[in-house]
Each structure stands twice: as C-alpha cells, then as structure tokens.
PDB file of C-alpha atoms in Angstrom:
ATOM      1  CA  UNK N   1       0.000   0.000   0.000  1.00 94.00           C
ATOM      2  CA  UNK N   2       1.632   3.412  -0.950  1.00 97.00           C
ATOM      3  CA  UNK N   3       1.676   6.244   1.078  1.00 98.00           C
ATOM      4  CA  UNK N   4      -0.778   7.939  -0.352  1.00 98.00           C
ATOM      5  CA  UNK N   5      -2.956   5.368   0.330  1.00 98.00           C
ATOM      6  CA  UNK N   6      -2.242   5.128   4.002  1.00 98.00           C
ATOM      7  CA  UNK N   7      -3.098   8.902   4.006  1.00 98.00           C
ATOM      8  CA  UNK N   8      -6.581   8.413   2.530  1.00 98.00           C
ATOM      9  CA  UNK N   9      -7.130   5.875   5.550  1.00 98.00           C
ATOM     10  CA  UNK N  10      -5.927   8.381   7.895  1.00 98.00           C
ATOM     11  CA  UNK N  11      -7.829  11.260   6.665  1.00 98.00           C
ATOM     12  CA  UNK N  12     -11.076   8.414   6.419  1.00 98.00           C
ATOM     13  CA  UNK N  13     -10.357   8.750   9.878  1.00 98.00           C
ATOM     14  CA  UNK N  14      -9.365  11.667  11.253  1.00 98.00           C
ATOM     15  CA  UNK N  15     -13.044  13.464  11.320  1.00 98.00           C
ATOM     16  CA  UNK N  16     -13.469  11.601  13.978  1.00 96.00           C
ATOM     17  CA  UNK N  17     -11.041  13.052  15.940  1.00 97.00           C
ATOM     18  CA  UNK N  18     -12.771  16.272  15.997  1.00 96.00           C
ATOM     19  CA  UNK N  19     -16.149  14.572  16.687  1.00 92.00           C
ATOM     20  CA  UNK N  20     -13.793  13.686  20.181  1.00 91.00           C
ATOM     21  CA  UNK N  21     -13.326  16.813  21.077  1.00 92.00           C
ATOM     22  CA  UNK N  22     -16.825  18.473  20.070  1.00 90.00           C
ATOM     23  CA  UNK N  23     -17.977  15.684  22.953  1.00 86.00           C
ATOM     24  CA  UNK N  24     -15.080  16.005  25.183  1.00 79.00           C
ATOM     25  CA  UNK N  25     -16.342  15.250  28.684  1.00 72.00           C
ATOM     26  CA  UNK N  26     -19.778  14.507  27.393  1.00 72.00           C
ATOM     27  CA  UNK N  27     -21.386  17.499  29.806  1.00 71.00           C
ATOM     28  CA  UNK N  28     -25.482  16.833  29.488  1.00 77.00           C
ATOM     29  CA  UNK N  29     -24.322  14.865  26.154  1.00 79.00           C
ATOM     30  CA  UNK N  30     -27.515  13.331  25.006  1.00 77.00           C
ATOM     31  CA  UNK N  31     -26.759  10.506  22.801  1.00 80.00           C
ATOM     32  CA  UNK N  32     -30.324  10.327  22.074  1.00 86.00           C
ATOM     33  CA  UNK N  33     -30.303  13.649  20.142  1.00 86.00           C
ATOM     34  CA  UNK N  34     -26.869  14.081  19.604  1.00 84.00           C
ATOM     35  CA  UNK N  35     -26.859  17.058  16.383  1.00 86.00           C
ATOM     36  CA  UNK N  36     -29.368  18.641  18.750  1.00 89.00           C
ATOM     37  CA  UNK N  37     -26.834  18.729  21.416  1.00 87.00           C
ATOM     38  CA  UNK N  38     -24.038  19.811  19.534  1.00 86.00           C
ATOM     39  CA  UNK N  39     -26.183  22.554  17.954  1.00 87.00           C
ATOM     40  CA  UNK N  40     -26.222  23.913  21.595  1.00 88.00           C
ATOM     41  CA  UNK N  41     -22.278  23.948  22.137  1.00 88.00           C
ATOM     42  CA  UNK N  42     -20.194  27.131  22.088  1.00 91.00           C
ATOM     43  CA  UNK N  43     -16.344  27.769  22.448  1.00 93.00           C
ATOM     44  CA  UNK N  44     -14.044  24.964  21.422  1.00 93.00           C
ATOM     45  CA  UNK N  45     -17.232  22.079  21.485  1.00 91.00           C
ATOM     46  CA  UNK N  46     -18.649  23.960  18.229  1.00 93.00           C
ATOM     47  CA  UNK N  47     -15.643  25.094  16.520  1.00 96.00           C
ATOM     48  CA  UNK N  48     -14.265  21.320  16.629  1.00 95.00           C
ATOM     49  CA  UNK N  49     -18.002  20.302  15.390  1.00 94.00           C
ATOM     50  CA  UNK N  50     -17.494  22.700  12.592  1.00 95.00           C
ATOM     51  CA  UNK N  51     -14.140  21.341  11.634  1.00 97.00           C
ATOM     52  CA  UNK N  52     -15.800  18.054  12.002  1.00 96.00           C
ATOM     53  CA  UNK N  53     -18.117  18.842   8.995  1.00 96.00           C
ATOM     54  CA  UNK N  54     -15.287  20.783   7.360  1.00 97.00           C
ATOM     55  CA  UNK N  55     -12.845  17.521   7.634  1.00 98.00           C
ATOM     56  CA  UNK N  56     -15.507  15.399   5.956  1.00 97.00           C
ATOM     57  CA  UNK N  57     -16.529  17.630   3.205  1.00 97.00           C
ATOM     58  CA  UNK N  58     -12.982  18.056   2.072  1.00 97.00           C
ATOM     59  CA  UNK N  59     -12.517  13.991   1.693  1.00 98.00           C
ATOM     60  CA  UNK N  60     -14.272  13.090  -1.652  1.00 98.00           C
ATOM     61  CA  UNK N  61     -11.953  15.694  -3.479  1.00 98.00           C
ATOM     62  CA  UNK N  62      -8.354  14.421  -1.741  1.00 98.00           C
ATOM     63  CA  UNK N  63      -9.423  10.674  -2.277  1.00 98.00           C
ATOM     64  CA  UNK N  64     -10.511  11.804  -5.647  1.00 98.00           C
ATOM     65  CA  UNK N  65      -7.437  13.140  -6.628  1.00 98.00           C
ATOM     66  CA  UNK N  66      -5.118  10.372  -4.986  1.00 98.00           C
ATOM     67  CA  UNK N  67      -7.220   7.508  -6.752  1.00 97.00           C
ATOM     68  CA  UNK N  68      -7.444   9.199  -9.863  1.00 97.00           C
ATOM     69  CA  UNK N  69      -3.745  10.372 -10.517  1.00 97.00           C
ATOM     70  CA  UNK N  70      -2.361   6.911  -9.041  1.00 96.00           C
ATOM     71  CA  UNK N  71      -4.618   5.048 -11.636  1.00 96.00           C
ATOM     72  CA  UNK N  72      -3.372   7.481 -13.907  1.00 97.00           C
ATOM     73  CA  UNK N  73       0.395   6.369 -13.169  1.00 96.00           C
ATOM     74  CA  UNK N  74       1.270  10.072 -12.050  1.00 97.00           C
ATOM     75  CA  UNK N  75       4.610   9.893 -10.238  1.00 97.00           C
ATOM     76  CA  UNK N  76       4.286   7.776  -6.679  1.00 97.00           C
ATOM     77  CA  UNK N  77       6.381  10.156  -4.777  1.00 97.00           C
ATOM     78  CA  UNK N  78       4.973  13.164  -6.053  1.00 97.00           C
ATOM     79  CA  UNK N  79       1.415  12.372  -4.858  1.00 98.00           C
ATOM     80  CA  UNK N  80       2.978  10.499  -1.730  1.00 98.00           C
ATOM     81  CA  UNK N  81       4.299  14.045  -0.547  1.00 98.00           C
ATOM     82  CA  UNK N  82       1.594  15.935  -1.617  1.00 98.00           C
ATOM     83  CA  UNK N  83      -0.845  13.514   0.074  1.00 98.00           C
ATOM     84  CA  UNK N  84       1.558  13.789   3.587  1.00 98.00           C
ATOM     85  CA  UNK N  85       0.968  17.854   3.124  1.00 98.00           C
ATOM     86  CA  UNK N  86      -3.008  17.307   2.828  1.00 98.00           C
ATOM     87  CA  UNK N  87      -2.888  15.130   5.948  1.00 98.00           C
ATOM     88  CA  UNK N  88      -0.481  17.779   7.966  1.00 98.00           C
ATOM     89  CA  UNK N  89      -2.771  20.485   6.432  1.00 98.00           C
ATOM     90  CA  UNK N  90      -5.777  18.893   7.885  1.00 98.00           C
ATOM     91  CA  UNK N  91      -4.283  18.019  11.689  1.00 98.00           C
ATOM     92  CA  UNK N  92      -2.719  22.027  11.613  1.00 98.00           C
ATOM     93  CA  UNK N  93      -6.607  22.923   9.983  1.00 98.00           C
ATOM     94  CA  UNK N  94      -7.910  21.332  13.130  1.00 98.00           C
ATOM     95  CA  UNK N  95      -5.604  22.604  15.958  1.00 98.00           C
ATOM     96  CA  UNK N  96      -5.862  26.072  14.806  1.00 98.00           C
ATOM     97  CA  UNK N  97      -9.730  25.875  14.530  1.00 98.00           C
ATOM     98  CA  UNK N  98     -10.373  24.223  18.163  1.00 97.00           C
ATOM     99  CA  UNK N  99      -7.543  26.696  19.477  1.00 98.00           C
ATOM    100  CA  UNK N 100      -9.461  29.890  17.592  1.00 98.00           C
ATOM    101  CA  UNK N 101      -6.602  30.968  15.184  1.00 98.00           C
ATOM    102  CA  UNK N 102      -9.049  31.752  12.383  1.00 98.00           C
ATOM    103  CA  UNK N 103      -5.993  33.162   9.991  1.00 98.00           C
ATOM    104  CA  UNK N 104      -3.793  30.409  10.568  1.00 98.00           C
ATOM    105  CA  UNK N 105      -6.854  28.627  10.006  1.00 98.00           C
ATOM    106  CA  UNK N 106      -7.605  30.033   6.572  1.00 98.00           C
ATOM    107  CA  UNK N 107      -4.181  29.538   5.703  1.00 98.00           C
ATOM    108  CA  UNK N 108      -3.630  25.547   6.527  1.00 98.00           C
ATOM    109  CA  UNK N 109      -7.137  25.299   4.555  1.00 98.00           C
ATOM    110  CA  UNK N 110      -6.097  26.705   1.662  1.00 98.00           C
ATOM    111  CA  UNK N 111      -2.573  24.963   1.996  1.00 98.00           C
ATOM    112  CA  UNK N 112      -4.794  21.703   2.160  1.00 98.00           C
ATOM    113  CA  UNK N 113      -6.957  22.888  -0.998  1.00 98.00           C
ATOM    114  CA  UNK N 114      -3.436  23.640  -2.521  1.00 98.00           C
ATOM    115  CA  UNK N 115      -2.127  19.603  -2.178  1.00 98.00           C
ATOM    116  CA  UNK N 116      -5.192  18.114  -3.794  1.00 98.00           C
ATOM    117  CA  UNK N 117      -4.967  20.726  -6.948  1.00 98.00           C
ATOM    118  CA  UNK N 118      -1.661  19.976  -6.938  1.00 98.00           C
ATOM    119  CA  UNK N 119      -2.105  15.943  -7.053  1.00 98.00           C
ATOM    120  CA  UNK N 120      -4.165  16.650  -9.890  1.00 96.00           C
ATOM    121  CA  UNK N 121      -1.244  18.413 -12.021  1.00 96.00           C
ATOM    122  CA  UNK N 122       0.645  15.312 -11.615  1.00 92.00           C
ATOM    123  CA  UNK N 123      -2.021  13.368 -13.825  1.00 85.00           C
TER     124      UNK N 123
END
C-alpha cells in the first residue's frame, strides 16, 4: 500500500477526531439527540463540530485526486508528498480551529486545498 494510500485511511479517519473533542467530557451529552446537542455547544465544542463537517466535506476531493492520478500512473512520490501535506494540512486545519486561530486557520485550509490541486497536475 503506498503512502498515499495510508493517508486516505488516515484522513477516512481523522473526522473523527474532531467529533472527540466536540464531545469532550460529554457534559449533558444526550446521545439520544446528539446534532441537537451539539447545535447547543459554544467555544471549542462547536468550533471542533465545525471542523468536524469541514474535515468530511474536504474527503471526496483528496481521495478523488489520490485515486485518480495513481490510476493514472502520475509519479508515486509526487502524490505520496503531496498527500503527507493534505494530511499535515488537515491536523494544523484542526488545531488552529479548536484553538481559535481563524488566519492560521484560513491559511492551513487553503494549503490543504493547494495539495489536492496539486495531485491533480501530476495526472
């Protein structure tokens, strides 16, 4: 399995991570109604619940772009490096949007955004 592949897992993955911290401590956590819940949260619960969403929308266009240009026979260490920069992208996308950095935040987005256009040049 190439690298780029065992970033795709990771990043399958990761949302989930935020999803943690949205329910850190599980304070009056209903599991019953869970969106309702998080719908209520403020500070760090809803901006890791926003990066939540944010992490899975972003997916279908990185596993896109690392399934198409690999099938394409784009260069394997190309996309492998690229792929590592989406992934450290993503994990500095959600530390600086649980910590409240929104310009580092804007930046490590469009650094991400940057890796998956740029896995697509390779094809």
């Amino acid at each position: 399995m190439t690298i780029a592949y065992w970033c795709v897992l990771f990043m399958g993955l990761f949302p989930y991570v935020a999803t943690g911290i949205a329910k850190k401590g599980f304070e009056g956590y209903d599991n019953g109604m869970p969106r309702q819940w998080l719908a209520k949260q403020t500070g760090f619960r809803a901006r890791a619940n926003a990066a939540q969403a944010n992490l899975f929308e972003s997916l279908p266009f990185f596993f896109a772009a690392v399934i198409i240009a690999s099938t394409a026979n784009a260069p394997q260490n190309r996309i492998d490096l690229l792929a590592i920069g989406f992934v450290v992208a993503r994990i500095s996308y959600l530390v600086s949007y649980v910590a409240d950095w929104p310009t580092i935040r804007s930046i490590v987005w469009l650094a991400g955004l940057a890796c998956v256009v740029a896995i697509f040049l390779q094809i």
